[in-house]
Short mmCIF file of the C-alpha atoms (twelve columns), coordinates in Angstrom:
data_MODEL
# 
_entry.id   MODEL 
# 
loop_
_atom_site.group_PDB 
_atom_site.id 
_atom_site.type_symbol 
_atom_site.label_atom_id 
_atom_site.label_alt_id 
_atom_site.label_comp_id 
_atom_site.label_asym_id 
_atom_site.label_seq_id 
_atom_site.Cartn_x 
_atom_site.Cartn_y 
_atom_site.Cartn_z 
_atom_site.pdbx_PDB_model_num 
ATOM 1  C CA . MET A 1  130.783 113.125 112.514 1 
ATOM 2  C CA . ILE A 2  130.352 109.548 111.443 1 
ATOM 3  C CA . LEU A 3  126.835 108.511 110.548 1 
ATOM 4  C CA . GLY A 4  125.175 105.741 112.569 1 
ATOM 5  C CA . LYS A 5  123.778 102.636 110.923 1 
ATOM 6  C CA . SER A 6  120.203 103.960 110.814 1 
ATOM 7  C CA . GLN A 7  121.300 107.248 109.179 1 
ATOM 8  C CA . GLU A 8  123.405 105.288 106.721 1 
ATOM 9  C CA . THR A 9  120.445 103.156 105.752 1 
ATOM 10 C CA . MET A 10 118.192 106.220 105.363 1 
ATOM 11 C CA . ALA A 11 120.725 107.882 103.006 1 
ATOM 12 C CA . ILE A 12 121.045 104.795 100.855 1 
ATOM 13 C CA . LYS A 13 117.282 104.206 100.648 1 
ATOM 14 C CA . ASN A 14 116.493 107.269 98.550  1 
ATOM 15 C CA . TYR A 15 117.529 106.600 94.922  1 
ATOM 16 C CA . TYR A 16 117.601 110.302 94.105  1 
ATOM 17 C CA . VAL A 17 120.091 110.862 96.897  1 
ATOM 18 C CA . VAL A 18 122.201 107.861 95.835  1 
ATOM 19 C CA . LEU A 19 122.572 109.337 92.372  1 
ATOM 20 C CA . GLY A 20 122.725 112.897 93.637  1 
ATOM 21 C CA . VAL A 21 119.964 114.166 91.346  1 
ATOM 22 C CA . HIS A 22 116.686 116.039 91.815  1 
ATOM 23 C CA . ARG A 23 113.329 114.379 91.342  1 
ATOM 24 C CA . GLU A 24 112.681 116.357 88.130  1 
ATOM 25 C CA . VAL A 25 115.916 115.201 86.468  1 
ATOM 26 C CA . SER A 26 115.787 114.031 82.822  1 
ATOM 27 C CA . ASP A 27 116.746 110.543 81.695  1 
ATOM 28 C CA . ALA A 28 119.961 111.953 80.314  1 
ATOM 29 C CA . GLY A 29 120.736 113.468 83.750  1 
ATOM 30 C CA . ILE A 30 120.139 110.159 85.424  1 
ATOM 31 C CA . ARG A 31 122.390 108.374 82.963  1 
ATOM 32 C CA . SER A 32 125.120 111.006 83.351  1 
ATOM 33 C CA . ALA A 33 125.037 110.880 87.135  1 
ATOM 34 C CA . TYR A 34 125.132 107.050 87.051  1 
ATOM 35 C CA . LYS A 35 128.153 107.008 84.699  1 
ATOM 36 C CA . ASP A 36 130.079 109.499 86.830  1 
ATOM 37 C CA . LEU A 37 129.410 107.638 90.041  1 
ATOM 38 C CA . ALA A 38 129.962 104.195 88.556  1 
ATOM 39 C CA . LYS A 39 133.435 105.221 87.327  1 
ATOM 40 C CA . LYS A 40 134.294 106.834 90.663  1 
ATOM 41 C CA . PHE A 41 133.113 103.937 92.932  1 
ATOM 42 C CA . HIS A 42 133.737 100.858 90.799  1 
ATOM 43 C CA . PRO A 43 135.333 98.159  92.955  1 
ATOM 44 C CA . ASP A 44 137.952 97.401  90.285  1 
ATOM 45 C CA . ARG A 45 139.089 100.971 90.501  1 
ATOM 46 C CA . ILE A 46 139.150 101.683 94.245  1 
ATOM 47 C CA . GLY A 47 138.906 98.267  95.912  1 
ATOM 48 C CA . GLU A 48 136.439 95.807  97.349  1 
ATOM 49 C CA . HIS A 49 135.393 98.208  100.124 1 
ATOM 50 C CA . SER A 50 133.373 100.174 97.568  1 
ATOM 51 C CA . THR A 51 131.234 97.193  96.459  1 
ATOM 52 C CA . GLU A 52 128.236 98.196  98.608  1 
ATOM 53 C CA . ALA A 53 128.245 101.782 97.317  1 
ATOM 54 C CA . PHE A 54 128.597 100.526 93.689  1 
ATOM 55 C CA . GLN A 55 125.659 98.167  94.184  1 
ATOM 56 C CA . ALA A 56 123.512 100.996 95.614  1 
ATOM 57 C CA . ILE A 57 124.414 103.193 92.638  1 
ATOM 58 C CA . SER A 58 123.531 100.420 90.179  1 
ATOM 59 C CA . GLU A 59 120.245 99.640  91.918  1 
ATOM 60 C CA . ALA A 60 119.274 103.324 91.932  1 
ATOM 61 C CA . TYR A 61 120.064 103.646 88.233  1 
ATOM 62 C CA . GLN A 62 118.127 100.494 87.288  1 
ATOM 63 C CA . THR A 63 115.052 101.849 89.095  1 
ATOM 64 C CA . LEU A 64 115.222 105.475 88.059  1 
ATOM 65 C CA . SER A 65 116.048 104.794 84.432  1 
ATOM 66 C CA . ASP A 66 112.844 102.724 83.998  1 
ATOM 67 C CA . PRO A 67 109.780 105.025 84.017  1 
ATOM 68 C CA . GLU A 68 107.445 102.291 85.327  1 
ATOM 69 C CA . LYS A 69 109.804 101.338 88.175  1 
ATOM 70 C CA . ARG A 70 110.383 105.011 88.984  1 
ATOM 71 C CA . ARG A 71 106.677 105.569 89.442  1 
ATOM 72 C CA . SER A 72 106.019 102.496 91.513  1 
ATOM 73 C CA . SER A 73 109.117 102.382 93.755  1 
ATOM 74 C CA . PRO A 74 108.664 103.603 97.317  1 
ATOM 75 C CA . LEU A 75 112.446 104.181 97.386  1 
ATOM 76 C CA . ALA A 76 112.162 106.817 94.684  1 
ATOM 77 C CA . ARG A 77 110.875 109.455 97.105  1 
ATOM 78 C CA . PRO A 78 111.497 113.147 96.546  1 
ATOM 79 C CA . VAL A 79 115.060 114.163 97.378  1 
ATOM 80 C CA . THR A 80 115.610 116.163 100.519 1 
ATOM 81 C CA . THR A 81 119.370 115.719 100.816 1 
ATOM 82 C CA . SER A 82 121.923 117.354 98.530  1 
ATOM 83 C CA . ARG A 83 124.415 115.562 96.342  1 
ATOM 84 C CA . ARG A 84 127.209 117.181 98.331  1 
ATOM 85 C CA . PHE A 85 125.966 115.554 101.542 1 
ATOM 86 C CA . TYR A 86 125.827 112.130 99.875  1 
ATOM 87 C CA . PHE A 87 129.407 112.427 98.605  1 
ATOM 88 C CA . PHE A 88 130.475 113.508 102.082 1 
ATOM 89 C CA . PHE A 89 128.678 110.412 103.435 1 
ATOM 90 C CA . LEU A 90 130.533 108.182 100.947 1 
ATOM 91 C CA . TRP A 91 133.870 109.865 101.708 1 
ATOM 92 C CA . ILE A 92 133.407 109.311 105.465 1 
ATOM 93 C CA . THR A 93 132.246 105.723 104.980 1 
ATOM 94 C CA . TYR A 94 134.987 104.565 102.604 1 
ATOM 95 C CA . SER A 95 137.935 106.678 103.713 1 
ATOM 96 C CA . GLY A 96 137.794 105.449 107.279 1 
ATOM 97 C CA . GLY A 97 137.551 109.053 108.468 1 
# 
């Protein structure tokens, strides 16, 4: 099943879902998730079609790695979707499947 535009936007809007971490994750966990995803989805590595995903990953990291931004951001809501779902979402989006 391919996600519609509104579902796609909902998945991208939650920074915890973007990085695939739980709300209670440590700073080291956020950094580790960011590094893994940044390597995997960097446009220089897999092509220009991953630019949007890479930007979402970077934005999520910038917000969640700063304690003040993390507290104040409405996009840093509690996670309700698993990391596995988000990777499936990315695979569907960028594989053309």
